[in-house]
Structure formats: structure tokens, C-alpha cells
Tab-separated table of C-alpha atoms in Angstrom:
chain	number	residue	atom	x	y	z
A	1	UNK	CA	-56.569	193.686	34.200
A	2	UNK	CA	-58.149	197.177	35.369
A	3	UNK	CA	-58.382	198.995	38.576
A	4	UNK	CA	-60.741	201.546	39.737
A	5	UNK	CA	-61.093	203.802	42.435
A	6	UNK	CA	-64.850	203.673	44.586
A	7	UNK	CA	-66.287	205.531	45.712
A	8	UNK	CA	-65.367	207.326	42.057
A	9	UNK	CA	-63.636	210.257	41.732
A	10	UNK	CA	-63.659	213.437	39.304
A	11	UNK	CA	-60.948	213.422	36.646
A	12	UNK	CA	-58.909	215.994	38.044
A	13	UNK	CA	-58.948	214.847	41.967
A	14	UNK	CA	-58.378	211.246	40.328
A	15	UNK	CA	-55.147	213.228	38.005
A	16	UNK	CA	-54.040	214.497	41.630
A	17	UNK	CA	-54.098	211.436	43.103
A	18	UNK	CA	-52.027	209.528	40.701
A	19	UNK	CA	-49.480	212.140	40.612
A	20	UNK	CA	-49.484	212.138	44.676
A	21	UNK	CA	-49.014	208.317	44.261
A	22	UNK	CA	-46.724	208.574	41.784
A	23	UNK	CA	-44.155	211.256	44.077
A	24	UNK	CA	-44.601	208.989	46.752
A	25	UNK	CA	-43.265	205.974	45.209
A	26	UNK	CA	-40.571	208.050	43.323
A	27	UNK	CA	-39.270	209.325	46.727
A	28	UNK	CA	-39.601	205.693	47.811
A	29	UNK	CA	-37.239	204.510	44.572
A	30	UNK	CA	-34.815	207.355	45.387
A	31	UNK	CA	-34.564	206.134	48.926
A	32	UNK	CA	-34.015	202.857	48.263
A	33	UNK	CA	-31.186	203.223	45.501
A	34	UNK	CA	-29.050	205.093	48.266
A	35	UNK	CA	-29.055	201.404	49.447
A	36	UNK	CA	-28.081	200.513	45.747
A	37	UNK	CA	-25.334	202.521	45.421
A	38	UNK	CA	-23.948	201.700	48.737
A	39	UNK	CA	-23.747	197.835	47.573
A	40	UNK	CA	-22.156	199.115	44.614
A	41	UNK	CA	-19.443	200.830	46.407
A	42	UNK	CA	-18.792	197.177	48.347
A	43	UNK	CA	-18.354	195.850	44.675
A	44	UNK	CA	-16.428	198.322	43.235
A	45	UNK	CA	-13.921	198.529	46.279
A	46	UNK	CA	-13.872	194.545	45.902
A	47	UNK	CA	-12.547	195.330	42.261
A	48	UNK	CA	-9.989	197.583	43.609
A	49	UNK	CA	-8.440	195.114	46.032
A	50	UNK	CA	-8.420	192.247	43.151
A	51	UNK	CA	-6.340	194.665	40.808
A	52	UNK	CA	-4.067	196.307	44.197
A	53	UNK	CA	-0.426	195.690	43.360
A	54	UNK	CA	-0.002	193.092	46.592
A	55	UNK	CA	2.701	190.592	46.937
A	56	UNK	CA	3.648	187.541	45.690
A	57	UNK	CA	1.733	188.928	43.119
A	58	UNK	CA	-0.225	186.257	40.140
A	59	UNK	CA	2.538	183.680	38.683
A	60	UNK	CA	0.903	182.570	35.539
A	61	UNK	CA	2.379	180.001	32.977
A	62	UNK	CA	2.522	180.892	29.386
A	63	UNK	CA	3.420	178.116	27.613
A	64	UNK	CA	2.064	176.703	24.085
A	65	UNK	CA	-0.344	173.903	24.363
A	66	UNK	CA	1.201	170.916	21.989
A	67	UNK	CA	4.264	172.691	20.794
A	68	UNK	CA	8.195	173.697	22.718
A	69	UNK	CA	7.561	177.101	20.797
A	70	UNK	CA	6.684	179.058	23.293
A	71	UNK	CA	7.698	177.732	27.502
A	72	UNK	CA	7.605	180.301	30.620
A	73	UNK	CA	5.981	182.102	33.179
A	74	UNK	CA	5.343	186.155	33.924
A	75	UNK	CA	4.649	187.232	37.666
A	76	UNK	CA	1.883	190.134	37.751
A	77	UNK	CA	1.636	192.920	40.885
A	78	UNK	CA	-0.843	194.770	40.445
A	79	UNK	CA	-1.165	196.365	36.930
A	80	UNK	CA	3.055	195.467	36.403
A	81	UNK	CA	4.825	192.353	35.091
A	82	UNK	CA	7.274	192.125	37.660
A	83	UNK	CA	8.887	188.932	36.423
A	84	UNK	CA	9.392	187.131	33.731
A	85	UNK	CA	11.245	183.988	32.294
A	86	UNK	CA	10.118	182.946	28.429
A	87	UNK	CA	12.051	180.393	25.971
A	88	UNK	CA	11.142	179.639	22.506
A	89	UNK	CA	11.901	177.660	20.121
A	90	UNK	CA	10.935	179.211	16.604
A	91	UNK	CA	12.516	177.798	13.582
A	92	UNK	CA	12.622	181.773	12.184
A	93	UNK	CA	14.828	182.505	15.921
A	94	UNK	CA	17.993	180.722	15.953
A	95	UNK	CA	18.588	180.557	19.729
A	96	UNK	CA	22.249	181.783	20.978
A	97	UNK	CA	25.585	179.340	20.748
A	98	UNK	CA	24.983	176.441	22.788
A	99	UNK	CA	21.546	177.165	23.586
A	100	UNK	CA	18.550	174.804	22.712
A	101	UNK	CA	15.966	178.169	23.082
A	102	UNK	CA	16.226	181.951	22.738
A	103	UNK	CA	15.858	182.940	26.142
A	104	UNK	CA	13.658	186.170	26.714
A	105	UNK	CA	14.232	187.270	30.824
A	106	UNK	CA	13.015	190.274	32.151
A	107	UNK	CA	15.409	192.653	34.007
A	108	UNK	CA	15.564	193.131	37.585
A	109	UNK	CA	17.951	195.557	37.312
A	110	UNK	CA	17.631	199.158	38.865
A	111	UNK	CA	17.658	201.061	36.215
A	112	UNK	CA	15.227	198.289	33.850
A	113	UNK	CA	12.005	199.953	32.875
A	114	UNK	CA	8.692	198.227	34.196
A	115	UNK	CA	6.245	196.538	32.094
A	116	UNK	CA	2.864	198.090	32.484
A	117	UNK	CA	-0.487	196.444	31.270
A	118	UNK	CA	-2.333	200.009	29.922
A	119	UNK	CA	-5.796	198.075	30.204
A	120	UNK	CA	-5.564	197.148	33.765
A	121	UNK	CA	-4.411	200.926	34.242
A	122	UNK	CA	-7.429	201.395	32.320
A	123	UNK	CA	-9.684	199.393	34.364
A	124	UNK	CA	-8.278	200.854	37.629
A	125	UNK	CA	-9.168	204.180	36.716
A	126	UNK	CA	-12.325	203.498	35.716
A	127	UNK	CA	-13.099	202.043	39.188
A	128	UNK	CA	-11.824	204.686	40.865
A	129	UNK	CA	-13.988	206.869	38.974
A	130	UNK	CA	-17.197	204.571	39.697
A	131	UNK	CA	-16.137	205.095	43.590
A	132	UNK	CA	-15.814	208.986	42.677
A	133	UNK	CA	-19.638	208.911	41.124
A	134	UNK	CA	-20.673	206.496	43.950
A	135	UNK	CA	-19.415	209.405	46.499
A	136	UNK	CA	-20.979	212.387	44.955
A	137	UNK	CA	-24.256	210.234	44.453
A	138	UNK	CA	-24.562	209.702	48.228
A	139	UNK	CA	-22.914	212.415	49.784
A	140	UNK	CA	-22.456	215.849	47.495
A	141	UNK	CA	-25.591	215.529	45.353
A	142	UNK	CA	-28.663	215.959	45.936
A	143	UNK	CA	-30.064	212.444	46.940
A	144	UNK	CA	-33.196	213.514	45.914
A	145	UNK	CA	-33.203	214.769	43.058
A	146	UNK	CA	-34.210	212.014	40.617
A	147	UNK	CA	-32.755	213.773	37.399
A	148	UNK	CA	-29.577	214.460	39.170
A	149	UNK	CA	-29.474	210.191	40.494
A	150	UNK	CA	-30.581	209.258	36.900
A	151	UNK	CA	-27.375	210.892	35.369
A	152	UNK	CA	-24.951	209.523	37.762
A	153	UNK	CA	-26.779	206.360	37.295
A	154	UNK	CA	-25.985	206.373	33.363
A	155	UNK	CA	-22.520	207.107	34.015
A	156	UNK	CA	-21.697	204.522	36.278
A	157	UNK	CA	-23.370	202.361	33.726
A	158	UNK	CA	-20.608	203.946	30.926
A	159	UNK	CA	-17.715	203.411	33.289
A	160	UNK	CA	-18.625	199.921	34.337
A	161	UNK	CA	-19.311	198.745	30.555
A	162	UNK	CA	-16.173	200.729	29.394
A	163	UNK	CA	-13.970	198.893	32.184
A	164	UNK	CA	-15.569	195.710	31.511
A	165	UNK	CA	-14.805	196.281	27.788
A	166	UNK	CA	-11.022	196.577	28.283
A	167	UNK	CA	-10.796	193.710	30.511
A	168	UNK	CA	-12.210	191.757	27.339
A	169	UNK	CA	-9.680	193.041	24.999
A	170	UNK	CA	-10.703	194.149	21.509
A	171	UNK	CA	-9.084	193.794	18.047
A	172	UNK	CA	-8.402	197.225	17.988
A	173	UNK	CA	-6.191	196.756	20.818
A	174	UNK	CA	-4.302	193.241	19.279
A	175	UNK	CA	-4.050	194.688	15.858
A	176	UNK	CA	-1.638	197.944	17.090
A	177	UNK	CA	1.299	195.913	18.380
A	178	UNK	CA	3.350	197.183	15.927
A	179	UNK	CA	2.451	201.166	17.273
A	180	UNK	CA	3.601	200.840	20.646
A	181	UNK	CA	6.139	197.802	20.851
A	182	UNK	CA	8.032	197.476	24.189
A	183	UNK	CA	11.038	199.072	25.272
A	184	UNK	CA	14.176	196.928	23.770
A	185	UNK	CA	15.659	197.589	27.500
A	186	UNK	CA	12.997	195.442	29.301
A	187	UNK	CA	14.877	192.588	28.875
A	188	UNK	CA	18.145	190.805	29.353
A	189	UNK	CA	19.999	190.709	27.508
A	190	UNK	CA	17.672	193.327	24.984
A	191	UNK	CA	15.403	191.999	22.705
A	192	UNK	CA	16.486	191.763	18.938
A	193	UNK	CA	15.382	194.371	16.144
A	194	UNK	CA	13.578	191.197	14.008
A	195	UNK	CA	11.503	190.203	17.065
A	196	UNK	CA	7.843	191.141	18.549
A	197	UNK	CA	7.002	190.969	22.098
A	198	UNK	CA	3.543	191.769	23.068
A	199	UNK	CA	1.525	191.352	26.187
A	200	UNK	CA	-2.184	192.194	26.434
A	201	UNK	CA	-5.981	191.327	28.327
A	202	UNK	CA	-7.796	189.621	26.295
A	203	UNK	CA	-11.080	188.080	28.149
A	204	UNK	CA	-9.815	188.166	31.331
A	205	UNK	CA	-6.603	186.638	30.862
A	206	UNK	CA	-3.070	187.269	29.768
A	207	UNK	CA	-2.188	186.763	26.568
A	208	UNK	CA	0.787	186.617	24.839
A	209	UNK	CA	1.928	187.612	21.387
A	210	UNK	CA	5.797	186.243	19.784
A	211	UNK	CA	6.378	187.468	16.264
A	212	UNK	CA	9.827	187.192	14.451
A	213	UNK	CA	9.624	189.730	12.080
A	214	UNK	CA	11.388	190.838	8.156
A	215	UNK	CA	12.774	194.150	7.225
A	216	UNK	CA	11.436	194.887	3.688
A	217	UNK	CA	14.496	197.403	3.356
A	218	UNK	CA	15.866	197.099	-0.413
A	219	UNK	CA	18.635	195.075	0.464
A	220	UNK	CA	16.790	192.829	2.058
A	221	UNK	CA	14.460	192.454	-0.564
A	222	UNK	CA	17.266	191.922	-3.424
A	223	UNK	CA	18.782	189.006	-1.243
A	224	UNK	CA	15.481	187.662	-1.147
A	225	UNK	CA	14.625	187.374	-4.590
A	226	UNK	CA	18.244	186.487	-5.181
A	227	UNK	CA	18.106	183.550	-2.536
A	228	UNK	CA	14.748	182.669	-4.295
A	229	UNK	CA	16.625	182.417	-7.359
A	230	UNK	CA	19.023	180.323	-5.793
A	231	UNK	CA	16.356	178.058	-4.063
A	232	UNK	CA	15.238	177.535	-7.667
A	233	UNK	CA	18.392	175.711	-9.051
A	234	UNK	CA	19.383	173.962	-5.642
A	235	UNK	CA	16.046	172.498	-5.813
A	236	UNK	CA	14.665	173.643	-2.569
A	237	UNK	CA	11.740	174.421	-4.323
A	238	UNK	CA	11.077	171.189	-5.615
A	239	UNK	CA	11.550	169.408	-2.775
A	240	UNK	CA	8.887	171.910	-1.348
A	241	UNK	CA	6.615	170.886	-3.742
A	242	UNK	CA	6.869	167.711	-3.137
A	243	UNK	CA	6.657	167.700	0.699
A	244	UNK	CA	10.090	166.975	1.079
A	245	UNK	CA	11.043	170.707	2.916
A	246	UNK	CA	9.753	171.891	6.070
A	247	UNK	CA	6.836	174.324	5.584
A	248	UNK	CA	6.639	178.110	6.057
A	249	UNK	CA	4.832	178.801	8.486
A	250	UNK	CA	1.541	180.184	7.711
A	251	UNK	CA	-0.596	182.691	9.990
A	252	UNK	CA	-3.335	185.699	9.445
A	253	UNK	CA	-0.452	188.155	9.049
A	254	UNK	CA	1.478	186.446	6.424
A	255	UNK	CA	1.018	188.978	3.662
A	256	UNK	CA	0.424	192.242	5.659
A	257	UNK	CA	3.403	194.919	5.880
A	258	UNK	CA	3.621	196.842	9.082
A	259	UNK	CA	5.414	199.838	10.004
A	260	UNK	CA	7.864	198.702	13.069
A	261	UNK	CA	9.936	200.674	14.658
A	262	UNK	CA	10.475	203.163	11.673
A	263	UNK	CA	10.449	200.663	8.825
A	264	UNK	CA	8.341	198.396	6.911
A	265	UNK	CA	8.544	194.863	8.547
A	266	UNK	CA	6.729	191.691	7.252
A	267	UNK	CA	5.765	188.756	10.584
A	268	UNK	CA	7.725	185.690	9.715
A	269	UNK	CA	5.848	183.823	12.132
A	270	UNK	CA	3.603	184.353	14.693
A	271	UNK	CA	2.641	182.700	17.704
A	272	UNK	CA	-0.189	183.157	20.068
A	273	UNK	CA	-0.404	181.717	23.999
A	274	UNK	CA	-2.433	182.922	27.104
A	275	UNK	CA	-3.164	182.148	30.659
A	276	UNK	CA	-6.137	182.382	33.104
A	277	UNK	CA	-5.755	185.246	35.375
A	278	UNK	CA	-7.787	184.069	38.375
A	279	UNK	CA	-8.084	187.326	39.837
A	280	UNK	CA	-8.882	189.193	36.826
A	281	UNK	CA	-12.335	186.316	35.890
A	282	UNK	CA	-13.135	187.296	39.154
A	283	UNK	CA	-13.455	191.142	38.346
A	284	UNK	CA	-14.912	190.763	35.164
A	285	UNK	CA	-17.498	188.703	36.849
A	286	UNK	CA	-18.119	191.304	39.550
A	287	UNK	CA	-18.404	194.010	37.178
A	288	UNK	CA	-20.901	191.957	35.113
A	289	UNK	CA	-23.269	192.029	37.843
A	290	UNK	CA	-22.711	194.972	39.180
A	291	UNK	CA	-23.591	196.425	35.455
A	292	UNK	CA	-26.336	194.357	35.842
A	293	UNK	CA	-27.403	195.920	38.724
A	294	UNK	CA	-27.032	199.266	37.628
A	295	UNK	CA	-29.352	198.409	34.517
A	296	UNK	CA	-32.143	197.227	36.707
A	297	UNK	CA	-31.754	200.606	38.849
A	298	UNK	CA	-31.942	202.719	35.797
A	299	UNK	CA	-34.623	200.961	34.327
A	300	UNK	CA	-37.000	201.233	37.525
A	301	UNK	CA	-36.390	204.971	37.828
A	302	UNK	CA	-37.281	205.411	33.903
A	303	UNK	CA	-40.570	203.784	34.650
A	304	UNK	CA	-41.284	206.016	37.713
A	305	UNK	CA	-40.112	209.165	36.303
A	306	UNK	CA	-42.082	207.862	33.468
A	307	UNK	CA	-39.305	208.125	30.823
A	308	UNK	CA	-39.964	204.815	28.735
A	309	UNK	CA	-40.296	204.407	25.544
């Protein structure tokens, strides 16, 4: 389909025209995306208040689906773990004299650190700095300037997809427990040397990570092979073979060696729940379309400023 122009007009008064036309409906764009950007800030500040730190805070049950391994719950405020009350039952975790479970409680007391979830600090700040382009966008900047609204247009598009990104969780981010493992003091009583607690987003909700862990120290390693040797003539192994004995437990970690904590620790077993953070689907979600939205605003001003490919 074809337009023309009657009565016709020479090339360059038609060239002038266009261009004219063109201005006119860029101005008309940049006009219109002041609108844009002042929905965004509504969504973004929406974000904000889904992530504030406000009381009673999100109680959400971790607990393993078909299993006693894993039972509890952890109270979230904001981007803290405020509470926390988590039994398990691991064959590799003998629980304490007279105890059915090995109780894992986080302290209240005074001087406890607090347990901090880095990618909802992540996501926060990312917000905030969406809100920070947002403001310059509207009122510092030059409104219209359509190279100047393109770049804060492409930023806001980073910083959305970047925040986004960490709510999802990566394996980057699963795979470096053993670089940053929790302080021992967290809990009370403290957590023991041979055992992994770790706590991350992952898709929008919270997921949890027990691992009972194996110094490879040398000692440990020659009363290994020497209760292997032993298993041998008792028969353990046999009975393995057969069925008979209860089977080690197997997992994706199995035959990896990790530094932990200054040595070289092996994960005995491994176990893996999560929980549906309510508030946190709901900012994903919001920052889906709101990414959305900024991809349809960045696409209509490449068209006008006639930057497509």
C-alpha cells in the first residue's frame, strides 16, 4: 500500500514535509512517554511497598514434600529473616540426646546477627534506582530531548531486567554456598562445623538449601579408608550389595570437593525445599510488565527517531 501527496510536490518541499511531519510526531512521542514514565513510577513505587520491611512480616513454611527431613517455617520483614524454627531429620545429622530432630532456631537475642537476603537488597536497590532515572527523566532532564529520553529509557530497561534477574535466582548464585556460608552465631544454639545452611530467591520464592558436610582433612580420610576396610570384613558391604543396608544418599554434589570454611569439605547429603513468597510473584510479575512496557516505549521512539535496523 502507497500514499501520495496531490496536488504533487517537488522532491525537496516533499523531503521538508516529511521531516516537518516527522518532528511533529516525535515531539508528540516525547510528550506522551512523560505519561509513560509517570505510570512507571506508580509501578515501581508498588515494588517498593511489596519488598518494605512491614510487620508481621511473610511466615512461609519450609518443609519437604513426602519426607520428615526437612519441617519449619522462616518469618521474612522486608529483605531480613526475622524468625526462624527448622527440624530435620537427616540420617548423616544425629539429632541431640533425647531429641527425635536436630533443631536449627534462629536467635532473638540482642546481640544475634540478622539474616539478610543479598538479592532482595539487590532488587531494592535497583528500584530505587529506576525511581532515581524515573525522576531525572521527568524533572532534571531535558524532556525533550529524544536522545537524552532514549538513554534513560535503555537504562531503566537494564535495571528492570537486572532486578527481575535476581528475583529469579541463577546457578551462579546456588552454586557459591560454600563462599559466603552464614554466620555460625545466627543460630541457637550455633550451627555445627559439618553442616550447610543456605537461604536464597530462586523464581520468586524462598528456597532452602541443608547440606551435612565431610572434612577431607588426612585424618579423616585414613579413618575412612580404614572404616572401609572394616566394612569389608563385617560384611556391610555385602549386605549393601545385596539391598540389605540402607543406601547412601545420592545427589548432584556427591563427588565434588568444596572449599568450606578454610578446608576441603565433601556434601554428605543434600537436601533442597522452597516456599511461595506471595509478595515476591507479585513483584516479579509487576516488573515483567513494566519491562514490557519499557520495551514497547523504546521501540516506538527507535522507529521515530528512525534508529531501526
Amino acid at each position: 500500500m502507497s500514499a501520495s501527496v496531490f496536488p504533487p510536490l517537488p522532491p525537496d518541499q516533499l523531503l521538508k514535509e516529511e521531516e516537518a511531519s516527522l518532528a511533529r510526531e516525535l515531539e508528540w512521542l516525547l510528550n506522551s512517554l512523560q505519561e509513560t514514565l509517570a505510570s512507571l513510577r506508580d509501578g515501581l513505587e508498588e515494588c517498593i511497598a511489596l519488598l518494605a520491611p512491614q510487620e508481621p512480616g511473610s511466615t512461609l513454611v519450609l518443609s519437604s514434600p513426602r519426607s520428615e527431613s526437612v519441617k519449619g517455617f522462616v518469618t521474612r520483614v522486608g529483605t531480613r529473616v526475622v524468625k526462624g524454627d527448622i527440624h530435620l531429620r537427616l540420617p548423616t545429622l544425629p539429632p541431640p540426646r533425647g531429641a527425635s530432630s536436630y533443631p536449627l532456631h534462629l536467635s532473638t537475642g540482642p546481640t544475634a546477627p540478622s539474616l539478610y537476603l543479598d538479592q532482595l537488597i539487590s532488587v531494592r536497590n535497583l528500584i530505587n534506582q529506576c525511581l532515581d532515572v524515573v525522576d531525572v527523566s521527568t524533572w532534571t532532564g531535558d524532556a525533550h530531548d529524544a536522545n537524552f529520553i532514549s538513554g534513560q529509557l535503555r537504562l531503566l530497561s537494564d535495571n528492570i531486567q537486572e532486578a527481575r534477574q535476581a528475583l529469579k535466582g541463577s546457578d551462579e548464585i546456588q552454586g557459591r554456598w560454600h563462599e559466603n556460608p552464614v554466620d555460625d552465631k545466627l543460630f541457637d544454639p550455633p550451627l555445627p562445623p559439618t553442616l550447610s545452611f543456605t537461604l536464597i530467591i530462586a523464581d520468586a520464592a524462598l528456597v532452602l538449601y541443608i547440606r551435612t558436610l565431610q572434612p577431607l582433612d588426612p585424618s579423616s580420610l585414613s579413618s575412612t579408608t580404614s572404616s572401609s576396610t572394616s566394612d569389608s570384613f563385617t560384611g556391610f558391604n555385602f549386605r549393601e550389595r545385596l539391598g540389605l543396608a540402607p543406601k547412601r544418599p545420592e545427589h548432584d554434589e556427591a563427588d565434588r570437593v568444596f572449599r568450606y570454611r578454610g578446608q576441603e569439605v565433601k556434601v554428605r547429603e543434600k537436601v533442597r525445599v522452597e516456599s511461595q513468597d506471595p509478595s515476591l510473584m507479585a513483584v516479579m510479575a509487576k516488573l515483567s510488565a513494566l519491562e514490557h512496557g519499557v520495551a514497547v516505549s523504546r521501540r516506538a521512539l527507535d522507529i521515530v527517531m528512525r534508529k531501526e535496523e
